[in-house]
């Protein structure tokens, strides 16, 4: 006797295994026979939503519209240490902390790529147009709850995430909140999410605050902190995270939020301490391990940084960036036998031209360190072949051109000056390039 599985149960099985397309197809067949089957409708909307779901807790990048039409800023020049857009000077120790590379917005390069740290706030219209937007999330989805069993909540998630129709999602959330007599914290959070998407940050703040008055939930603290970060109020966000830790001691996401803000404000020492607190709660937290390792590298402790990156390898992290960092750590820790093999692995794992350019640039940096200037020149040229806007490669090429012959040779100076100018065009705030240009202009004045 042949036994057939119930179609709805099979669809649910596909959903649990994250095979969302198969789940949606089976639900569609069920709805052809039973158009009013609410369970099938609910499961199908959930499957379609999960296909495009992005964790709204993560702070996203500011686009050119937010940059140029920012109506929420009060002071044009914020006090030091109170703004994410004008981070203060580094508080980290170590002799090499001052040479930690920065983004074009002035933030330090972090050890872990997040949506808010991909490229920072674009400085010009041209940079904003060239800046890629990301839809990736740096940590697991957090907002799933038991309310998904209700068709109203799944319908909202479908409209909000899959259809990206914020206006209708806002109308649905407003009616649901009114129907619940303004006592349902979940619908207030959804209202806040809609207001945030529409750029109405103060209205979003009111909804999240009201939701916290009804129910203390970790995600609500994260959403509200996201609002304050968009309003450029990092101190308020820090206080909110600490308030959340009073109700949820040791919560990893709240500790990570505090560490991220300190890192974006260039307070690396405090950020590292909070990342260490994260590891006390979760010793497999990839972001914390990567950021602590990065900090040890830039404070002239490559041997310690190497331990953290090896830990990531043991955890199964296997990508171009990790092997690139391993190669640099091995070189500065004088483990030369592992340096080139790490860079070879990095080149084998590159996913795009920008990664390829960064790896070749670092190989060129190693070549400079061992005195092989010919290899270094070729590596920097390869870096520019893959990324024509690589400011550091232009800068180092200018230095190599300057070293080629006697200072009095006009040809070498002109080649060096041309490369330095291209570096300045790619990254106007690059300090090393500005110093090199100043030096070259002095040589031209003497000649």
Tab-separated table of C-alpha atoms in Angstrom:
chain	number	residue	atom	x	y	z
A	1	UNK	CA	0.000	0.000	0.000
A	2	UNK	CA	1.489	3.297	-1.112
A	3	UNK	CA	1.454	6.104	1.441
A	4	UNK	CA	1.372	9.710	0.172
A	5	UNK	CA	2.464	12.642	2.287
A	6	UNK	CA	0.045	15.468	2.958
A	7	UNK	CA	0.944	18.317	0.553
A	8	UNK	CA	0.834	21.004	3.251
A	9	UNK	CA	3.097	18.952	5.501
A	10	UNK	CA	5.507	18.430	2.594
A	11	UNK	CA	5.516	22.182	1.906
A	12	UNK	CA	6.254	22.855	5.560
A	13	UNK	CA	9.109	20.328	5.396
A	14	UNK	CA	10.595	22.179	2.425
A	15	UNK	CA	10.246	25.458	4.318
A	16	UNK	CA	12.088	24.096	7.359
A	17	UNK	CA	14.902	22.950	5.042
A	18	UNK	CA	15.018	26.437	3.487
A	19	UNK	CA	13.918	25.171	0.078
A	20	UNK	CA	11.554	28.088	-0.338
A	21	UNK	CA	10.845	27.803	-4.058
A	22	UNK	CA	9.649	24.179	-3.741
A	23	UNK	CA	7.551	25.184	-0.744
A	24	UNK	CA	5.930	28.023	-2.701
A	25	UNK	CA	5.187	25.763	-5.675
A	26	UNK	CA	3.395	23.165	-3.531
A	27	UNK	CA	1.366	25.871	-1.782
A	28	UNK	CA	0.327	27.234	-5.175
A	29	UNK	CA	-0.990	23.804	-6.169
A	30	UNK	CA	-2.919	23.561	-2.875
A	31	UNK	CA	-4.469	26.984	-3.470
A	32	UNK	CA	-5.624	25.985	-6.953
A	33	UNK	CA	-7.925	23.444	-5.301
A	34	UNK	CA	-8.654	25.398	-2.098
A	35	UNK	CA	-8.304	29.146	-2.749
A	36	UNK	CA	-9.365	30.055	0.818
A	37	UNK	CA	-6.901	27.815	2.642
A	38	UNK	CA	-5.364	30.259	5.122
A	39	UNK	CA	-2.605	27.870	6.174
A	40	UNK	CA	-1.425	27.552	2.568
A	41	UNK	CA	-1.612	31.304	2.029
A	42	UNK	CA	0.339	31.942	5.221
A	43	UNK	CA	3.051	29.416	4.386
A	44	UNK	CA	3.398	30.668	0.800
A	45	UNK	CA	3.785	34.285	1.865
A	46	UNK	CA	6.380	33.236	4.422
A	47	UNK	CA	8.333	31.285	1.804
A	48	UNK	CA	8.288	34.198	-0.667
A	49	UNK	CA	9.317	36.585	2.110
A	50	UNK	CA	12.264	34.446	3.215
A	51	UNK	CA	13.618	34.460	-0.345
A	52	UNK	CA	14.322	38.189	-0.100
A	53	UNK	CA	14.484	38.706	3.669
A	54	UNK	CA	17.053	41.156	5.009
A	55	UNK	CA	17.611	41.686	8.706
A	56	UNK	CA	16.260	45.185	9.327
A	57	UNK	CA	18.247	45.409	12.561
A	58	UNK	CA	21.482	45.919	10.654
A	59	UNK	CA	22.344	49.561	10.056
A	60	UNK	CA	22.271	50.144	6.312
A	61	UNK	CA	24.347	52.570	4.287
A	62	UNK	CA	23.331	56.140	3.631
A	63	UNK	CA	22.673	56.861	-0.008
A	64	UNK	CA	23.242	60.083	-1.885
A	65	UNK	CA	19.701	61.268	-1.122
A	66	UNK	CA	20.190	60.919	2.631
A	67	UNK	CA	23.586	62.567	2.373
A	68	UNK	CA	22.401	65.642	0.468
A	69	UNK	CA	18.918	66.015	1.939
A	70	UNK	CA	19.693	65.359	5.597
A	71	UNK	CA	17.115	67.386	7.544
A	72	UNK	CA	17.825	65.744	10.889
A	73	UNK	CA	21.224	67.338	11.565
A	74	UNK	CA	21.215	70.250	14.028
A	75	UNK	CA	24.847	71.272	14.357
A	76	UNK	CA	27.034	71.543	11.281
A	77	UNK	CA	30.196	70.889	13.314
A	78	UNK	CA	29.643	68.343	16.068
A	79	UNK	CA	31.767	68.174	19.193
A	80	UNK	CA	34.592	65.602	19.055
A	81	UNK	CA	33.474	62.166	20.166
A	82	UNK	CA	29.753	62.836	19.657
A	83	UNK	CA	29.306	62.105	15.951
A	84	UNK	CA	29.668	59.100	13.683
A	85	UNK	CA	30.162	61.353	10.668
A	86	UNK	CA	33.112	63.157	12.234
A	87	UNK	CA	34.859	60.485	14.295
A	88	UNK	CA	37.494	61.593	16.776
A	89	UNK	CA	41.134	60.654	16.874
A	90	UNK	CA	42.214	57.164	17.734
A	91	UNK	CA	42.359	56.222	21.388
A	92	UNK	CA	44.148	52.945	20.672
A	93	UNK	CA	47.713	52.422	21.786
A	94	UNK	CA	50.709	51.005	20.017
A	95	UNK	CA	53.307	52.550	17.741
A	96	UNK	CA	51.517	51.634	14.534
A	97	UNK	CA	48.012	52.711	15.543
A	98	UNK	CA	48.461	56.020	13.717
A	99	UNK	CA	48.933	54.294	10.352
A	100	UNK	CA	45.735	52.261	10.522
A	101	UNK	CA	44.089	52.698	7.094
A	102	UNK	CA	40.906	54.744	6.921
A	103	UNK	CA	37.883	54.802	4.664
A	104	UNK	CA	37.118	57.850	2.551
A	105	UNK	CA	34.709	59.010	5.262
A	106	UNK	CA	37.470	59.016	7.882
A	107	UNK	CA	36.464	55.837	9.719
A	108	UNK	CA	39.041	53.173	10.532
A	109	UNK	CA	39.065	50.010	8.446
A	110	UNK	CA	37.307	47.404	10.577
A	111	UNK	CA	38.106	43.740	10.828
A	112	UNK	CA	34.653	42.674	9.681
A	113	UNK	CA	32.660	43.881	6.685
A	114	UNK	CA	29.227	45.205	7.648
A	115	UNK	CA	26.635	47.135	5.641
A	116	UNK	CA	27.448	50.316	7.540
A	117	UNK	CA	31.203	50.011	6.991
A	118	UNK	CA	31.387	49.004	3.337
A	119	UNK	CA	32.371	52.424	2.121
A	120	UNK	CA	31.077	54.885	4.656
A	121	UNK	CA	29.367	58.163	3.840
A	122	UNK	CA	30.138	59.155	0.216
A	123	UNK	CA	31.922	62.470	-0.057
A	124	UNK	CA	30.804	63.530	-3.540
A	125	UNK	CA	28.036	62.804	-6.010
A	126	UNK	CA	30.474	60.851	-8.210
A	127	UNK	CA	31.634	58.663	-5.316
A	128	UNK	CA	28.065	58.012	-4.248
A	129	UNK	CA	27.107	56.898	-7.748
A	130	UNK	CA	30.070	54.513	-7.861
A	131	UNK	CA	29.473	53.205	-4.312
A	132	UNK	CA	27.847	49.744	-4.447
A	133	UNK	CA	24.872	49.167	-2.199
A	134	UNK	CA	24.773	45.913	-0.271
A	135	UNK	CA	21.843	43.784	0.763
A	136	UNK	CA	23.852	41.327	2.803
A	137	UNK	CA	23.389	40.851	6.519
A	138	UNK	CA	26.297	40.358	8.893
A	139	UNK	CA	24.466	38.276	11.450
A	140	UNK	CA	21.607	35.777	11.566
A	141	UNK	CA	17.983	36.800	11.235
A	142	UNK	CA	16.570	37.817	14.614
A	143	UNK	CA	13.004	38.950	14.104
A	144	UNK	CA	11.272	35.597	13.702
A	145	UNK	CA	8.638	34.981	16.361
A	146	UNK	CA	5.600	32.901	17.132
A	147	UNK	CA	3.357	35.532	15.617
A	148	UNK	CA	4.141	34.172	12.163
A	149	UNK	CA	1.298	31.711	12.631
A	150	UNK	CA	-1.151	34.574	12.176
A	151	UNK	CA	-2.016	35.448	8.613
A	152	UNK	CA	-1.950	39.187	9.371
A	153	UNK	CA	1.695	39.161	10.429
A	154	UNK	CA	2.790	37.020	7.481
A	155	UNK	CA	0.857	39.308	5.151
A	156	UNK	CA	2.660	42.323	6.569
A	157	UNK	CA	6.065	40.654	6.176
A	158	UNK	CA	5.190	39.722	2.599
A	159	UNK	CA	4.150	43.270	1.686
A	160	UNK	CA	7.096	44.843	3.513
A	161	UNK	CA	9.905	42.549	2.364
A	162	UNK	CA	8.796	40.815	-0.828
A	163	UNK	CA	6.722	43.553	-2.454
A	164	UNK	CA	8.706	46.391	-0.849
A	165	UNK	CA	5.453	48.348	-0.659
A	166	UNK	CA	6.125	50.377	2.479
A	167	UNK	CA	3.022	52.572	2.157
A	168	UNK	CA	0.556	49.672	2.148
A	169	UNK	CA	2.555	47.916	4.857
A	170	UNK	CA	2.286	51.083	6.946
A	171	UNK	CA	-1.496	51.219	6.414
A	172	UNK	CA	-1.848	47.575	7.444
A	173	UNK	CA	0.289	48.062	10.559
A	174	UNK	CA	-1.633	51.216	11.524
A	175	UNK	CA	-4.999	49.457	11.226
A	176	UNK	CA	-3.715	46.443	13.176
A	177	UNK	CA	-2.361	48.705	15.922
A	178	UNK	CA	-5.701	50.511	16.157
A	179	UNK	CA	-7.541	47.173	16.217
A	180	UNK	CA	-5.314	46.078	19.131
A	181	UNK	CA	-6.217	49.313	20.985
A	182	UNK	CA	-2.603	50.504	20.748
A	183	UNK	CA	-1.442	47.816	23.199
A	184	UNK	CA	0.331	45.408	20.843
A	185	UNK	CA	4.087	45.980	20.942
A	186	UNK	CA	4.776	43.895	17.811
A	187	UNK	CA	2.646	46.030	15.531
A	188	UNK	CA	4.221	49.187	16.965
A	189	UNK	CA	7.627	47.817	16.034
A	190	UNK	CA	6.390	47.210	12.481
A	191	UNK	CA	5.078	50.787	12.359
A	192	UNK	CA	8.516	51.984	13.434
A	193	UNK	CA	10.167	49.914	10.697
A	194	UNK	CA	7.887	51.478	8.090
A	195	UNK	CA	8.544	55.002	9.350
A	196	UNK	CA	12.287	54.287	9.276
A	197	UNK	CA	12.102	53.119	5.658
A	198	UNK	CA	10.257	56.338	4.791
A	199	UNK	CA	12.915	58.474	6.476
A	200	UNK	CA	10.593	59.598	9.298
A	201	UNK	CA	13.067	58.871	12.059
A	202	UNK	CA	11.399	60.795	14.872
A	203	UNK	CA	8.084	59.020	14.241
A	204	UNK	CA	9.967	55.711	14.211
A	205	UNK	CA	11.590	56.637	17.522
A	206	UNK	CA	8.171	57.246	19.115
A	207	UNK	CA	6.853	53.872	17.975
A	208	UNK	CA	9.900	51.955	19.194
A	209	UNK	CA	9.833	53.791	22.534
A	210	UNK	CA	6.150	52.980	22.931
A	211	UNK	CA	6.806	49.323	22.072
A	212	UNK	CA	9.503	49.149	24.762
A	213	UNK	CA	7.027	50.497	27.315
A	214	UNK	CA	4.753	47.538	26.553
A	215	UNK	CA	7.365	44.802	26.207
A	216	UNK	CA	11.141	44.642	26.704
A	217	UNK	CA	12.501	42.939	23.567
A	218	UNK	CA	16.116	42.849	22.377
A	219	UNK	CA	15.208	43.595	18.759
A	220	UNK	CA	13.342	46.745	19.743
A	221	UNK	CA	16.474	48.091	21.426
A	222	UNK	CA	18.429	47.322	18.251
A	223	UNK	CA	15.863	49.040	16.019
A	224	UNK	CA	15.801	52.134	18.234
A	225	UNK	CA	19.602	52.300	18.353
A	226	UNK	CA	19.573	52.096	14.560
A	227	UNK	CA	17.380	55.209	14.486
A	228	UNK	CA	19.751	57.129	16.766
A	229	UNK	CA	22.732	56.125	14.639
A	230	UNK	CA	20.981	57.422	11.534
A	231	UNK	CA	20.258	60.657	13.455
A	232	UNK	CA	24.000	60.785	14.279
A	233	UNK	CA	23.444	60.471	18.027
A	234	UNK	CA	25.948	57.736	18.990
A	235	UNK	CA	26.027	58.702	22.672
A	236	UNK	CA	22.251	58.227	22.927
A	237	UNK	CA	22.583	54.889	21.144
A	238	UNK	CA	25.307	53.792	23.581
A	239	UNK	CA	23.140	54.708	26.565
A	240	UNK	CA	20.246	52.785	25.032
A	241	UNK	CA	22.387	49.679	24.542
A	242	UNK	CA	23.542	49.865	28.164
A	243	UNK	CA	19.925	50.238	29.259
A	244	UNK	CA	19.141	47.102	27.298
A	245	UNK	CA	22.012	45.262	29.017
A	246	UNK	CA	20.383	46.055	32.364
A	247	UNK	CA	17.347	44.022	31.267
A	248	UNK	CA	19.283	41.426	29.229
A	249	UNK	CA	22.704	40.970	30.875
A	250	UNK	CA	25.334	39.525	28.588
A	251	UNK	CA	23.199	39.808	25.432
A	252	UNK	CA	25.655	39.400	22.545
A	253	UNK	CA	23.840	41.612	20.032
A	254	UNK	CA	23.748	44.547	22.466
A	255	UNK	CA	27.438	44.165	23.347
A	256	UNK	CA	28.259	43.972	19.647
A	257	UNK	CA	26.263	47.142	19.001
A	258	UNK	CA	28.270	49.029	21.628
A	259	UNK	CA	31.548	47.738	20.195
A	260	UNK	CA	30.557	48.780	16.676
A	261	UNK	CA	29.761	52.339	17.730
A	262	UNK	CA	33.059	52.697	19.580
A	263	UNK	CA	34.856	51.336	16.531
A	264	UNK	CA	33.123	53.754	14.156
A	265	UNK	CA	34.012	56.630	16.489
A	266	UNK	CA	37.654	55.478	16.270
A	267	UNK	CA	37.719	54.546	19.959
A	268	UNK	CA	39.459	51.261	19.205
A	269	UNK	CA	40.502	50.451	22.771
A	270	UNK	CA	36.934	50.522	24.104
A	271	UNK	CA	35.672	48.630	21.059
A	272	UNK	CA	38.194	45.852	21.680
A	273	UNK	CA	37.153	45.552	25.334
A	274	UNK	CA	33.515	45.101	24.352
A	275	UNK	CA	34.427	42.588	21.653
A	276	UNK	CA	36.262	40.626	24.348
A	277	UNK	CA	33.056	40.714	26.419
A	278	UNK	CA	31.247	39.327	23.374
A	279	UNK	CA	33.698	36.426	23.195
A	280	UNK	CA	33.090	35.677	26.870
A	281	UNK	CA	29.445	35.052	25.985
A	282	UNK	CA	30.006	33.484	22.545
A	283	UNK	CA	33.525	32.268	21.788
A	284	UNK	CA	32.610	31.523	18.163
A	285	UNK	CA	31.503	35.072	17.306
A	286	UNK	CA	33.220	35.694	13.947
A	287	UNK	CA	32.905	39.480	13.997
A	288	UNK	CA	34.474	39.820	17.441
A	289	UNK	CA	37.356	37.474	16.593
A	290	UNK	CA	38.068	39.280	13.316
A	291	UNK	CA	37.958	42.766	14.855
A	292	UNK	CA	40.195	41.847	17.799
A	293	UNK	CA	42.646	40.224	15.412
A	294	UNK	CA	42.651	43.323	13.216
A	295	UNK	CA	43.315	45.547	16.229
A	296	UNK	CA	46.269	43.420	17.350
A	297	UNK	CA	47.740	43.621	13.854
A	298	UNK	CA	47.521	47.420	13.732
A	299	UNK	CA	49.026	47.746	17.225
A	300	UNK	CA	52.184	45.908	16.132
A	301	UNK	CA	51.222	42.492	17.523
A	302	UNK	CA	51.028	40.299	14.385
A	303	UNK	CA	51.782	37.090	16.321
A	304	UNK	CA	48.673	37.554	18.488
A	305	UNK	CA	46.582	38.562	15.467
A	306	UNK	CA	47.700	35.345	13.795
A	307	UNK	CA	46.133	33.304	16.601
A	308	UNK	CA	42.754	34.922	16.070
A	309	UNK	CA	42.823	34.420	12.308
A	310	UNK	CA	43.848	30.788	12.740
A	311	UNK	CA	40.890	30.403	15.071
A	312	UNK	CA	38.633	31.576	12.254
A	313	UNK	CA	40.183	28.945	9.997
A	314	UNK	CA	39.465	26.275	12.611
A	315	UNK	CA	35.839	27.439	12.700
A	316	UNK	CA	35.473	26.863	8.964
A	317	UNK	CA	35.761	30.445	7.678
A	318	UNK	CA	37.351	30.091	4.252
A	319	UNK	CA	37.569	33.189	2.085
A	320	UNK	CA	39.960	35.516	0.296
A	321	UNK	CA	40.044	38.168	3.023
A	322	UNK	CA	41.057	35.726	5.741
A	323	UNK	CA	43.977	34.299	3.768
A	324	UNK	CA	45.027	37.815	2.793
A	325	UNK	CA	45.179	38.795	6.472
A	326	UNK	CA	46.985	35.573	7.329
A	327	UNK	CA	49.608	36.374	4.689
A	328	UNK	CA	50.262	39.821	6.147
A	329	UNK	CA	50.408	38.505	9.711
A	330	UNK	CA	52.834	35.752	8.711
A	331	UNK	CA	55.080	38.272	6.956
A	332	UNK	CA	55.254	40.685	9.887
A	333	UNK	CA	55.630	37.775	12.332
A	334	UNK	CA	58.607	36.611	10.199
A	335	UNK	CA	56.964	33.322	9.286
A	336	UNK	CA	58.002	33.701	5.663
A	337	UNK	CA	57.333	30.089	4.709
A	338	UNK	CA	53.584	30.646	5.158
A	339	UNK	CA	53.388	34.129	3.636
A	340	UNK	CA	53.364	33.317	-0.078
A	341	UNK	CA	51.211	30.192	0.320
A	342	UNK	CA	48.587	32.291	2.135
A	343	UNK	CA	48.544	34.872	-0.655
A	344	UNK	CA	48.293	32.083	-3.245
A	345	UNK	CA	45.206	30.774	-1.431
A	346	UNK	CA	43.800	34.312	-1.316
A	347	UNK	CA	44.262	34.733	-5.084
A	348	UNK	CA	42.541	31.392	-5.678
A	349	UNK	CA	39.508	32.513	-3.650
A	350	UNK	CA	38.957	36.037	-5.025
A	351	UNK	CA	35.345	36.801	-5.880
A	352	UNK	CA	35.712	40.118	-7.749
A	353	UNK	CA	38.260	42.518	-9.205
A	354	UNK	CA	38.438	44.680	-6.065
A	355	UNK	CA	39.506	41.721	-3.956
A	356	UNK	CA	42.054	40.779	-6.619
A	357	UNK	CA	43.466	44.308	-6.536
A	358	UNK	CA	43.765	44.298	-2.741
A	359	UNK	CA	45.630	40.983	-2.714
A	360	UNK	CA	48.104	42.125	-5.378
A	361	UNK	CA	48.599	45.397	-3.512
A	362	UNK	CA	49.490	43.506	-0.328
A	363	UNK	CA	51.852	41.207	-2.242
A	364	UNK	CA	53.509	44.351	-3.566
A	365	UNK	CA	53.779	45.656	-0.028
A	366	UNK	CA	55.538	42.428	0.989
A	367	UNK	CA	57.856	42.782	-2.013
A	368	UNK	CA	58.823	46.276	-0.836
A	369	UNK	CA	59.534	44.815	2.597
A	370	UNK	CA	61.986	42.247	1.218
A	371	UNK	CA	63.609	44.790	-1.108
A	372	UNK	CA	62.385	43.409	-4.442
A	373	UNK	CA	61.251	46.705	-5.969
A	374	UNK	CA	60.806	45.224	-9.437
A	375	UNK	CA	58.289	42.689	-8.151
A	376	UNK	CA	56.616	45.408	-6.104
A	377	UNK	CA	56.254	47.615	-9.202
A	378	UNK	CA	54.647	44.769	-11.134
A	379	UNK	CA	52.277	43.948	-8.254
A	380	UNK	CA	51.084	47.542	-7.936
A	381	UNK	CA	50.539	47.678	-11.691
A	382	UNK	CA	48.446	44.485	-11.445
A	383	UNK	CA	46.448	46.017	-8.601
A	384	UNK	CA	45.643	49.012	-10.802
A	385	UNK	CA	44.743	46.726	-13.701
A	386	UNK	CA	41.990	45.205	-11.574
A	387	UNK	CA	40.966	48.424	-9.782
A	388	UNK	CA	41.838	51.686	-11.473
A	389	UNK	CA	40.756	53.686	-8.391
A	390	UNK	CA	43.169	52.019	-5.948
A	391	UNK	CA	44.645	55.107	-4.274
A	392	UNK	CA	47.252	53.263	-2.202
A	393	UNK	CA	48.644	51.487	-5.271
A	394	UNK	CA	49.013	54.823	-7.086
A	395	UNK	CA	50.717	56.283	-4.025
A	396	UNK	CA	53.217	53.420	-3.763
A	397	UNK	CA	53.901	53.553	-7.500
A	398	UNK	CA	54.731	57.220	-7.088
A	399	UNK	CA	57.199	56.369	-4.320
A	400	UNK	CA	58.832	53.669	-6.481
A	401	UNK	CA	59.112	56.092	-9.407
A	402	UNK	CA	60.800	58.546	-7.060
A	403	UNK	CA	63.316	55.875	-5.990
A	404	UNK	CA	64.234	54.797	-9.520
A	405	UNK	CA	67.012	57.276	-10.146
A	406	UNK	CA	68.566	60.433	-8.838
A	407	UNK	CA	66.189	63.027	-7.493
A	408	UNK	CA	67.403	65.463	-10.144
A	409	UNK	CA	66.029	63.363	-13.006
A	410	UNK	CA	62.987	65.220	-14.292
A	411	UNK	CA	61.443	62.146	-15.982
A	412	UNK	CA	61.239	60.150	-12.757
A	413	UNK	CA	59.778	63.126	-10.914
A	414	UNK	CA	57.101	63.643	-13.560
A	415	UNK	CA	56.107	59.947	-13.524
A	416	UNK	CA	55.988	60.000	-9.740
A	417	UNK	CA	53.970	63.218	-9.710
A	418	UNK	CA	51.477	61.792	-12.230
A	419	UNK	CA	50.932	58.666	-10.117
A	420	UNK	CA	50.547	60.752	-6.960
A	421	UNK	CA	47.957	62.963	-8.662
A	422	UNK	CA	45.955	59.886	-9.667
A	423	UNK	CA	46.113	58.698	-6.068
A	424	UNK	CA	44.767	62.069	-4.940
A	425	UNK	CA	41.942	61.872	-7.484
A	426	UNK	CA	40.967	58.411	-6.210
A	427	UNK	CA	41.185	59.349	-2.519
A	428	UNK	CA	41.547	63.113	-1.868
A	429	UNK	CA	41.954	62.705	1.920
A	430	UNK	CA	44.774	60.136	1.731
A	431	UNK	CA	47.400	61.539	4.103
A	432	UNK	CA	50.406	59.740	2.604
A	433	UNK	CA	49.544	61.016	-0.862
A	434	UNK	CA	49.280	64.614	0.371
A	435	UNK	CA	52.696	64.370	2.010
A	436	UNK	CA	54.215	62.835	-1.141
A	437	UNK	CA	52.757	65.556	-3.349
A	438	UNK	CA	54.150	68.214	-1.019
A	439	UNK	CA	57.596	66.597	-1.208
A	440	UNK	CA	57.476	66.344	-5.007
A	441	UNK	CA	56.434	69.992	-5.383
A	442	UNK	CA	59.422	71.002	-3.252
A	443	UNK	CA	61.743	69.023	-5.570
A	444	UNK	CA	60.201	70.689	-8.639
A	445	UNK	CA	60.733	74.087	-7.016
A	446	UNK	CA	64.428	73.300	-6.418
A	447	UNK	CA	64.934	72.099	-9.999
